[in-house]
Each structure stands twice: as structure tokens, then as C-alpha cells.
PDB file of C-alpha atoms and ligand atoms in Angstrom:
ATOM      1  CA  MET A   1      84.171 190.701  61.887  1.00  0.00           C
ATOM      2  CA  ASP A   2      81.188 191.925  59.890  1.00  0.00           C
ATOM      3  CA  GLY A   3      77.545 192.266  60.820  1.00  0.00           C
ATOM      4  CA  ASN A   4      77.627 193.962  64.228  1.00  0.00           C
ATOM      5  CA  GLY A   5      75.532 196.912  63.070  1.00  0.00           C
ATOM      6  CA  ARG A   6      72.866 194.737  61.459  1.00  0.00           C
ATOM      7  CA  TRP A   7      72.754 192.453  64.501  1.00  0.00           C
ATOM      8  CA  ALA A   8      72.016 195.475  66.718  1.00  0.00           C
ATOM      9  CA  LYS A   9      69.533 196.998  64.274  1.00  0.00           C
ATOM     10  CA  LYS A  10      67.527 193.754  64.228  1.00  0.00           C
ATOM     11  CA  ARG A  11      67.116 194.240  67.982  1.00  0.00           C
ATOM     12  CA  GLY A  12      66.169 197.904  67.677  1.00  0.00           C
ATOM     13  CA  ALA A  13      69.436 198.931  69.337  1.00  0.00           C
ATOM     14  CA  MET A  14      72.272 201.312  68.434  1.00  0.00           C
ATOM     15  CA  ARG A  15      75.092 199.913  66.282  1.00  0.00           C
ATOM     16  CA  ILE A  16      77.546 200.107  69.199  1.00  0.00           C
ATOM     17  CA  PHE A  17      75.443 197.495  71.029  1.00  0.00           C
ATOM     18  CA  GLY A  18      76.400 195.069  68.250  1.00  0.00           C
ATOM     19  CA  HIS A  19      80.100 195.891  68.594  1.00  0.00           C
ATOM     20  CA  HIS A  20      79.889 195.202  72.345  1.00  0.00           C
ATOM     21  CA  HIS A  21      78.317 191.823  71.646  1.00  0.00           C
ATOM     22  CA  GLY A  22      81.097 191.143  69.129  1.00  0.00           C
ATOM     23  CA  ILE A  23      83.551 190.808  72.017  1.00  0.00           C
ATOM     24  CA  LYS A  24      82.118 187.418  73.023  1.00  0.00           C
ATOM     25  CA  ALA A  25      82.769 186.215  69.461  1.00  0.00           C
ATOM     26  CA  VAL A  26      86.347 187.527  69.668  1.00  0.00           C
ATOM     27  CA  ARG A  27      86.915 185.629  72.920  1.00  0.00           C
ATOM     28  CA  GLU A  28      85.476 182.408  71.495  1.00  0.00           C
ATOM     29  CA  THR A  29      87.653 182.709  68.388  1.00  0.00           C
ATOM     30  CA  VAL A  30      90.817 183.269  70.427  1.00  0.00           C
ATOM     31  CA  GLU A  31      89.975 180.276  72.633  1.00  0.00           C
ATOM     32  CA  ALA A  32      89.243 178.108  69.588  1.00  0.00           C
ATOM     33  CA  CYS A  33      92.654 179.026  68.110  1.00  0.00           C
ATOM     34  CA  GLY A  34      94.246 178.026  71.420  1.00  0.00           C
ATOM     35  CA  GLU A  35      92.443 174.684  71.406  1.00  0.00           C
ATOM     36  CA  LEU A  36      93.553 173.945  67.832  1.00  0.00           C
ATOM     37  CA  GLN A  37      97.076 175.326  68.427  1.00  0.00           C
ATOM     38  CA  ILE A  38      96.686 177.773  65.570  1.00  0.00           C
ATOM     39  CA  PRO A  39      99.743 180.063  65.725  1.00  0.00           C
ATOM     40  CA  TYR A  40      98.377 183.280  64.145  1.00  0.00           C
ATOM     41  CA  LEU A  41      95.023 185.046  64.251  1.00  0.00           C
ATOM     42  CA  THR A  42      94.541 188.498  62.738  1.00  0.00           C
ATOM     43  CA  LEU A  43      91.252 190.299  63.369  1.00  0.00           C
ATOM     44  CA  TYR A  44      90.063 193.095  61.077  1.00  0.00           C
ATOM     45  CA  THR A  45      89.018 195.337  63.945  1.00  0.00           C
ATOM     46  CA  PHE A  46      88.986 198.833  62.416  1.00  0.00           C
ATOM     47  CA  SER A  47      89.759 199.701  58.804  1.00  0.00           C
ATOM     48  CA  THR A  48      91.224 202.893  57.374  1.00  0.00           C
ATOM     49  CA  GLU A  49      87.797 203.454  55.787  1.00  0.00           C
ATOM     50  CA  ASN A  50      85.997 203.003  59.151  1.00  0.00           C
ATOM     51  CA  TRP A  51      87.215 206.478  60.172  1.00  0.00           C
ATOM     52  CA  ASN A  52      84.462 207.771  57.843  1.00  0.00           C
ATOM     53  CA  ARG A  53      81.716 206.346  60.070  1.00  0.00           C
ATOM     54  CA  PRO A  54      79.653 208.673  62.310  1.00  0.00           C
ATOM     55  CA  LYS A  55      81.789 210.180  65.086  1.00  0.00           C
ATOM     56  CA  ILE A  56      79.688 208.605  67.828  1.00  0.00           C
ATOM     57  CA  GLU A  57      80.289 205.109  66.430  1.00  0.00           C
ATOM     58  CA  VAL A  58      84.037 205.658  65.958  1.00  0.00           C
ATOM     59  CA  GLU A  59      84.341 206.947  69.539  1.00  0.00           C
ATOM     60  CA  GLY A  60      82.281 204.036  70.814  1.00  0.00           C
ATOM     61  CA  ILE A  61      84.540 201.501  69.060  1.00  0.00           C
ATOM     62  CA  MET A  62      87.680 203.198  70.437  1.00  0.00           C
ATOM     63  CA  GLN A  63      86.267 203.141  73.981  1.00  0.00           C
ATOM     64  CA  LEU A  64      85.338 199.496  73.532  1.00  0.00           C
ATOM     65  CA  LEU A  65      88.828 198.722  72.271  1.00  0.00           C
ATOM     66  CA  ILE A  66      90.480 200.412  75.271  1.00  0.00           C
ATOM     67  CA  GLY A  67      88.146 198.748  77.778  1.00  0.00           C
ATOM     68  CA  THR A  68      88.504 195.322  76.194  1.00  0.00           C
ATOM     69  CA  ILE A  69      92.299 195.473  76.025  1.00  0.00           C
ATOM     70  CA  ALA A  70      92.526 196.502  79.689  1.00  0.00           C
ATOM     71  CA  LYS A  71      90.112 193.762  80.728  1.00  0.00           C
ATOM     72  CA  GLU A  72      91.372 190.897  78.552  1.00  0.00           C
ATOM     73  CA  VAL A  73      95.166 191.356  78.483  1.00  0.00           C
ATOM     74  CA  PRO A  74      95.813 189.631  81.850  1.00  0.00           C
ATOM     75  CA  ASP A  75      93.880 186.586  80.638  1.00  0.00           C
ATOM     76  CA  LEU A  76      95.620 186.622  77.253  1.00  0.00           C
ATOM     77  CA  HIS A  77      98.952 186.743  79.077  1.00  0.00           C
ATOM     78  CA  LYS A  78      97.971 183.856  81.325  1.00  0.00           C
ATOM     79  CA  ASN A  79      97.191 181.852  78.204  1.00  0.00           C
ATOM     80  CA  ASN A  80     100.581 182.585  76.592  1.00  0.00           C
ATOM     81  CA  VAL A  81      99.029 184.802  73.857  1.00  0.00           C
ATOM     82  CA  ARG A  82     101.239 187.474  72.276  1.00  0.00           C
ATOM     83  CA  LEU A  83      99.273 190.614  71.456  1.00  0.00           C
ATOM     84  CA  LYS A  84     100.230 192.662  68.411  1.00  0.00           C
ATOM     85  CA  ALA A  85      98.605 195.232  66.166  1.00  0.00           C
ATOM     86  CA  ILE A  86      99.019 196.196  62.540  1.00  0.00           C
ATOM     87  CA  GLY A  87      97.965 199.473  60.962  1.00  0.00           C
ATOM     88  CA  ASP A  88      98.495 203.202  61.224  1.00  0.00           C
ATOM     89  CA  LEU A  89      98.607 203.115  65.016  1.00  0.00           C
ATOM     90  CA  ASP A  90      99.709 206.770  65.213  1.00  0.00           C
ATOM     91  CA  SER A  91      96.229 207.764  64.076  1.00  0.00           C
ATOM     92  CA  LEU A  92      94.590 206.107  67.105  1.00  0.00           C
ATOM     93  CA  PRO A  93      93.675 208.162  70.187  1.00  0.00           C
ATOM     94  CA  GLU A  94      96.524 208.357  72.683  1.00  0.00           C
ATOM     95  CA  ASN A  95      94.713 206.334  75.376  1.00  0.00           C
ATOM     96  CA  ALA A  96      94.089 203.523  72.880  1.00  0.00           C
ATOM     97  CA  ARG A  97      97.770 203.516  71.891  1.00  0.00           C
ATOM     98  CA  ASN A  98      98.811 203.446  75.533  1.00  0.00           C
ATOM     99  CA  ALA A  99      96.515 200.527  76.338  1.00  0.00           C
ATOM    100  CA  LEU A 100      97.879 198.627  73.334  1.00  0.00           C
ATOM    101  CA  GLU A 101     101.514 199.409  74.215  1.00  0.00           C
ATOM    102  CA  LYS A 102     100.990 198.010  77.719  1.00  0.00           C
ATOM    103  CA  GLY A 103      99.510 194.841  76.211  1.00  0.00           C
ATOM    104  CA  PHE A 104     102.381 194.453  73.725  1.00  0.00           C
ATOM    105  CA  GLU A 105     104.968 194.925  76.454  1.00  0.00           C
ATOM    106  CA  LEU A 106     103.394 192.458  78.888  1.00  0.00           C
ATOM    107  CA  THR A 107     102.891 189.717  76.298  1.00  0.00           C
ATOM    108  CA  LYS A 108     105.905 190.202  74.013  1.00  0.00           C
ATOM    109  CA  ASN A 109     107.745 187.047  75.128  1.00  0.00           C
ATOM    110  CA  ASN A 110     104.725 184.748  74.956  1.00  0.00           C
ATOM    111  CA  THR A 111     105.080 181.794  72.607  1.00  0.00           C
ATOM    112  CA  GLY A 112     101.490 180.673  72.010  1.00  0.00           C
ATOM    113  CA  LEU A 113      98.987 182.318  69.683  1.00  0.00           C
ATOM    114  CA  THR A 114     100.020 185.618  68.094  1.00  0.00           C
ATOM    115  CA  LEU A 115      96.862 187.707  68.133  1.00  0.00           C
ATOM    116  CA  SER A 116      97.113 190.707  65.817  1.00  0.00           C
ATOM    117  CA  LEU A 117      94.498 193.425  65.792  1.00  0.00           C
ATOM    118  CA  ALA A 118      94.268 195.254  62.480  1.00  0.00           C
ATOM    119  CA  LEU A 119      93.586 198.824  63.569  1.00  0.00           C
ATOM    120  CA  SER A 120      93.336 201.780  61.220  1.00  0.00           C
ATOM    121  CA  TYR A 121      94.514 199.188  58.713  1.00  0.00           C
ATOM    122  CA  SER A 122      93.977 198.656  55.023  1.00  0.00           C
ATOM    123  CA  GLY A 123      95.844 196.492  52.549  1.00  0.00           C
ATOM    124  CA  LYS A 124      96.593 199.437  50.249  1.00  0.00           C
ATOM    125  CA  TRP A 125      97.897 201.496  53.199  1.00  0.00           C
ATOM    126  CA  ASP A 126     100.168 198.582  54.111  1.00  0.00           C
ATOM    127  CA  ILE A 127     101.624 198.271  50.607  1.00  0.00           C
ATOM    128  CA  ILE A 128     102.239 202.017  50.357  1.00  0.00           C
ATOM    129  CA  GLN A 129     103.979 202.211  53.749  1.00  0.00           C
ATOM    130  CA  ALA A 130     106.219 199.271  52.741  1.00  0.00           C
ATOM    131  CA  VAL A 131     107.054 200.936  49.399  1.00  0.00           C
ATOM    132  CA  ARG A 132     107.938 204.173  51.205  1.00  0.00           C
ATOM    133  CA  LYS A 133     110.304 202.401  53.610  1.00  0.00           C
ATOM    134  CA  LEU A 134     111.950 200.492  50.775  1.00  0.00           C
ATOM    135  CA  ALA A 135     112.242 203.606  48.582  1.00  0.00           C
ATOM    136  CA  ASP A 136     114.015 205.334  51.471  1.00  0.00           C
ATOM    137  CA  LYS A 137     116.510 202.430  51.685  1.00  0.00           C
ATOM    138  CA  VAL A 138     117.112 202.709  47.942  1.00  0.00           C
ATOM    139  CA  LYS A 139     117.614 206.479  48.265  1.00  0.00           C
ATOM    140  CA  LYS A 140     120.245 205.879  50.954  1.00  0.00           C
ATOM    141  CA  SER A 141     121.856 203.163  48.761  1.00  0.00           C
ATOM    142  CA  GLU A 142     121.199 200.562  51.478  1.00  0.00           C
ATOM    143  CA  ILE A 143     119.481 198.292  48.976  1.00  0.00           C
ATOM    144  CA  SER A 144     119.536 198.217  45.202  1.00  0.00           C
ATOM    145  CA  PRO A 145     116.259 197.952  43.237  1.00  0.00           C
ATOM    146  CA  GLU A 146     117.392 194.663  41.597  1.00  0.00           C
ATOM    147  CA  ASP A 147     117.689 193.024  45.022  1.00  0.00           C
ATOM    148  CA  ILE A 148     114.043 193.653  45.935  1.00  0.00           C
ATOM    149  CA  ASN A 149     112.076 190.435  45.765  1.00  0.00           C
ATOM    150  CA  GLU A 150     108.808 189.141  47.245  1.00  0.00           C
ATOM    151  CA  ALA A 151     110.414 187.881  50.463  1.00  0.00           C
ATOM    152  CA  ILE A 152     112.205 191.184  51.100  1.00  0.00           C
ATOM    153  CA  PHE A 153     109.118 193.229  50.274  1.00  0.00           C
ATOM    154  CA  ALA A 154     106.994 191.142  52.655  1.00  0.00           C
ATOM    155  CA  ARG A 155     109.315 191.994  55.536  1.00  0.00           C
ATOM    156  CA  TYR A 156     108.434 195.668  55.138  1.00  0.00           C
ATOM    157  CA  LEU A 157     104.704 195.009  55.394  1.00  0.00           C
ATOM    158  CA  ALA A 158     103.065 195.604  58.765  1.00  0.00           C
ATOM    159  CA  THR A 159     102.683 191.834  59.200  1.00  0.00           C
ATOM    160  CA  GLU A 160     106.517 191.481  59.166  1.00  0.00           C
ATOM    161  CA  GLU A 161     107.410 187.871  59.952  1.00  0.00           C
ATOM    162  CA  THR A 162     103.788 186.633  60.102  1.00  0.00           C
ATOM    163  CA  PRO A 163     103.214 183.987  57.413  1.00  0.00           C
ATOM    164  CA  ASP A 164     100.734 184.621  54.602  1.00  0.00           C
ATOM    165  CA  VAL A 165      97.057 184.061  55.378  1.00  0.00           C
ATOM    166  CA  ASP A 166      95.902 180.446  55.050  1.00  0.00           C
ATOM    167  CA  LEU A 167      92.228 181.029  55.725  1.00  0.00           C
ATOM    168  CA  MET A 168      90.251 184.261  55.631  1.00  0.00           C
ATOM    169  CA  ILE A 169      86.793 184.087  57.207  1.00  0.00           C
ATOM    170  CA  ARG A 170      84.232 186.846  56.715  1.00  0.00           C
ATOM    171  CA  THR A 171      80.927 186.839  58.550  1.00  0.00           C
ATOM    172  CA  GLY A 172      77.910 188.936  57.619  1.00  0.00           C
ATOM    173  CA  GLY A 173      77.198 187.757  54.073  1.00  0.00           C
ATOM    174  CA  ASP A 174      79.333 190.111  51.982  1.00  0.00           C
ATOM    175  CA  HIS A 175      81.614 188.400  49.492  1.00  0.00           C
ATOM    176  CA  ARG A 176      84.574 190.732  49.273  1.00  0.00           C
ATOM    177  CA  ILE A 177      87.997 191.361  50.815  1.00  0.00           C
ATOM    178  CA  SER A 178      87.333 195.047  51.592  1.00  0.00           C
ATOM    179  CA  ASN A 179      90.954 196.181  51.463  1.00  0.00           C
ATOM    180  CA  TYR A 180      92.156 193.688  54.088  1.00  0.00           C
ATOM    181  CA  LEU A 181      95.488 191.826  53.845  1.00  0.00           C
ATOM    182  CA  LEU A 182      95.772 192.231  50.063  1.00  0.00           C
ATOM    183  CA  TRP A 183      99.364 191.073  49.533  1.00  0.00           C
ATOM    184  CA  GLN A 184      99.214 188.476  52.300  1.00  0.00           C
ATOM    185  CA  SER A 185      96.009 186.871  50.973  1.00  0.00           C
ATOM    186  CA  ALA A 186      97.250 186.225  47.416  1.00  0.00           C
ATOM    187  CA  TYR A 187      96.657 182.477  47.892  1.00  0.00           C
ATOM    188  CA  SER A 188      94.332 182.443  50.886  1.00  0.00           C
ATOM    189  CA  GLU A 189      91.316 180.241  51.061  1.00  0.00           C
ATOM    190  CA  LEU A 190      88.292 182.499  51.398  1.00  0.00           C
ATOM    191  CA  LEU A 191      85.258 181.552  53.430  1.00  0.00           C
ATOM    192  CA  PHE A 192      82.183 183.760  53.438  1.00  0.00           C
ATOM    193  CA  LEU A 193      79.577 182.945  56.065  1.00  0.00           C
ATOM    194  CA  ASP A 194      76.227 184.118  54.739  1.00  0.00           C
ATOM    195  CA  ASP A 195      74.053 183.305  57.708  1.00  0.00           C
ATOM    196  CA  VAL A 196      76.238 184.414  60.613  1.00  0.00           C
ATOM    197  CA  LEU A 197      76.564 187.977  61.864  1.00  0.00           C
ATOM    198  CA  TRP A 198      79.750 188.561  63.869  1.00  0.00           C
ATOM    199  CA  PRO A 199      78.079 188.752  67.351  1.00  0.00           C
ATOM    200  CA  GLU A 200      76.667 185.260  66.663  1.00  0.00           C
ATOM    201  CA  PHE A 201      80.018 183.708  65.727  1.00  0.00           C
ATOM    202  CA  ARG A 202      80.991 180.896  68.098  1.00  0.00           C
ATOM    203  CA  LYS A 203      83.647 178.190  68.448  1.00  0.00           C
ATOM    204  CA  ALA A 204      81.419 175.741  66.550  1.00  0.00           C
ATOM    205  CA  HIS A 205      81.444 178.079  63.516  1.00  0.00           C
ATOM    206  CA  PHE A 206      85.225 178.325  63.737  1.00  0.00           C
ATOM    207  CA  PHE A 207      85.705 174.567  63.981  1.00  0.00           C
ATOM    208  CA  LYS A 208      83.370 174.069  61.001  1.00  0.00           C
ATOM    209  CA  ALA A 209      85.356 176.682  59.059  1.00  0.00           C
ATOM    210  CA  ILE A 210      88.585 174.804  59.780  1.00  0.00           C
ATOM    211  CA  ALA A 211      86.997 171.506  58.717  1.00  0.00           C
ATOM    212  CA  LEU A 212      85.917 173.109  55.409  1.00  0.00           C
ATOM    213  CA  TYR A 213      89.415 174.556  54.964  1.00  0.00           C
ATOM    214  CA  GLN A 214      90.903 171.079  55.445  1.00  0.00           C
ATOM    215  CA  GLN A 215      88.809 169.775  52.546  1.00  0.00           C
ATOM    216  CA  ARG A 216      90.153 172.398  50.138  1.00  0.00           C
ATOM    217  CA  GLU A 217      92.943 171.457  47.757  1.00  0.00           C
ATOM    218  CA  ARG A 218      95.552 174.228  47.802  1.00  0.00           C
ATOM    219  CA  ARG A 219      97.340 174.039  44.467  1.00  0.00           C
ATOM    220  CA  PHE A 220      99.249 177.346  44.400  1.00  0.00           C
ATOM    221  CA  GLY A 221      99.041 177.331  40.587  1.00  0.00           C
ATOM    222  CA  LYS A 222     100.152 173.699  40.206  1.00  0.00           C
ATOM    223  CA  THR A 223      98.017 170.799  38.971  1.00  0.00           C
ATOM    224  CA  GLY A 224      96.038 168.566  41.303  1.00  0.00           C
ATOM    225  CA  ASP A 225      98.238 165.566  40.314  1.00  0.00           C
ATOM    226  CA  GLN A 226     101.426 167.442  41.188  1.00  0.00           C
ATOM    227  CA  ILE A 227     100.082 168.272  44.638  1.00  0.00           C
ATOM    228  CA  LYS A 228      99.047 164.643  45.239  1.00  0.00           C
ATOM    229  CA  ASN A 229     102.514 163.373  44.271  1.00  0.00           C
ATOM    230  CA  GLU A 230     104.199 165.938  46.550  1.00  0.00           C
ATOM    231  CA  THR A 231     102.262 164.756  49.571  1.00  0.00           C
ATOM    232  CA  LYS A 232     102.959 161.034  48.926  1.00  0.00           C
TER     233      LYS A 232
HETATM  234  C1  LIG B 301      82.048 195.527  61.396  1.00  0.00           C
HETATM  235  O1  LIG B 301      80.653 195.335  61.508  1.00  0.00           O
HETATM  236  C2  LIG B 301      82.698 195.692  62.707  1.00  0.00           C
HETATM  237  C3  LIG B 301      83.487 196.752  63.076  1.00  0.00           C
HETATM  238  C4  LIG B 301      83.796 197.883  62.188  1.00  0.00           C
HETATM  239  C5  LIG B 301      84.071 196.857  64.443  1.00  0.00           C
HETATM  240  C6  LIG B 301      84.423 195.552  65.075  1.00  0.00           C
HETATM  241  C7  LIG B 301      85.001 195.801  66.410  1.00  0.00           C
HETATM  242  C8  LIG B 301      84.824 195.005  67.481  1.00  0.00           C
HETATM  243  C9  LIG B 301      84.030 193.733  67.465  1.00  0.00           C
HETATM  244  C10 LIG B 301      85.512 195.389  68.745  1.00  0.00           C
HETATM  245  C11 LIG B 301      86.761 194.586  68.765  1.00  0.00           C
HETATM  246  C12 LIG B 301      87.616 194.811  69.901  1.00  0.00           C
HETATM  247  C13 LIG B 301      88.720 194.024  70.113  1.00  0.00           C
HETATM  248  C14 LIG B 301      89.531 194.253  71.312  1.00  0.00           C
HETATM  249  C15 LIG B 301      89.145 192.974  69.149  1.00  0.00           C
HETATM  250  P1  LIG B 301      79.698 196.449  60.900  1.00  0.00           P
HETATM  251  O2  LIG B 301      79.592 197.567  61.860  1.00  0.00           O
HETATM  252  O3  LIG B 301      80.219 196.835  59.542  1.00  0.00           O
HETATM  253  O4  LIG B 301      78.336 195.709  60.754  1.00  0.00           O
HETATM  254  P2  LIG B 301      77.250 195.907  59.584  1.00  0.00           P
HETATM  255  O5  LIG B 301      77.869 195.368  58.318  1.00  0.00           O
HETATM  256  O6  LIG B 301      76.111 195.090  60.049  1.00  0.00           O
HETATM  257  O7  LIG B 301      76.931 197.375  59.489  1.00  0.00           O
END
């Protein structure tokens, strides 16, 4: 969800103004997923590296997170959305953790969209925490190193049972993954929107992104002919 700061700066406002306006884009994206019956949406809300931003901005984002969760959770629940979060949640302020916990608890049995907020998250952090958990199992002889495979490793990642990423959309014009879901995006389709800052992102952009995704041929290392024969 990139470009909030620049969007605000263009209007002569503080960066936090852009983050506040990003909430409308979040709502539109969640609604669009509902309309298309997309089962998983993961939003890169706050990265491990974002802790290095000025204190006033970090505090502003945390306050916004708490306020938005409290305000939106009842509506998410009504719409059968299951709220989750991935990341080093212990590093979040206690009131943010509490607000999230309440949201998880209320929505845990919902069967519609799984909305995951990546908070204090980075792909490298995720891989390291999975390795640590697995190494501990090996140490306790609960698993042997030869038995570790991709499927088992993936279960130790913060995303747990969430399938790998099909489509990764980045607004704001930068063409990089910025330490997001590194393992989970090994075969993702990447879409970089050069002319859209996150506060401007609307359902129409999302639908267009999905239409572009549908035109891509996902070969997963195979040839185009093999893929065509498989789908016959
Ligand atoms: C990146 O834009 C955006 C963030 C670091 C924060 C995004 C957070 C929100 C929109 C609040 C979300 C809350 C919920 C509940 C999902 P940037 O600041 O890097 O923009 P820039 O590239 O223009 O500087």
C-alpha cells in the first residue's frame, strides 16, 4: 500500500494525512475481494523496516490501526470476513495487540474472505522465525532434517495454511518486493501500478488488476504448450 506519504505531500499535508486517506482504499479493496469471492487478501500494513520511520509517524500509524480495527471489525464480521495478522505482533504496542486480539476472536469462525494484516512483518523475519521453530523441533528429535520439505517448511511460516500468493499488487510506482512475502511469492504474478498512489486506489483499479492477472500465462517453469494441454 505504497504512496501515502507522497499523496499527502502533494497536498502540503503531513504524511499521516495520507495514511488516513489510505483507509478508504483498504475498504474498497476488501469489498472488491468480497464481490469477486477472492478467499485471501494480505495487506502490507507495516514492515519491520517501518519501525525506523520518525517516531511521530510510527505512533500515528499505530493509532490509526487501533482506531480502524475498532471501527471496522463489526462490519467485517457482518460480512463474514475473518481477520488475521502476520508478523512480529509482540513488538506492537499493547493496545494495538488487544484491539487485534478482539478482532481475531470475534471473526475466527467466519468463512468468507481471510483478511491478513502484515504488521511488523518482513519476508526475511518470517523465514528466520520458521527456521528457529523447525530447528527447535530437530533439537527435540520431533522431526529429522531429512523429513523437512517445502510443504512442511511452509507450515511454519506466519502465513501457515494460507496458499501462496497468486497476485501481488504494488501501488506508488516502485518496482520491488521490499521484503514482503518472499517465500510465498516465488511464483506470484507481480503488478506494479505506476500512476496510482495508495490513497487513490479504488475498486476499478482492483478489477482491472484482476483482469490483467487473468491474461497472464502461469507456467510454473513448464512450457506454454504443456500448460495448454493440461487445461484441455
Ligand atoms: C506506505 O506508504 C504505507 C504505510 C507504511 C502505512 C500504510 C498503513 C495504512 C494505510 C493504515 C492501514 C490500516 C489498516 C487497518 C489496514 P508510504 O508512507 O511509504 O508512502 P510514500 O512512498 O509516498 O512515502
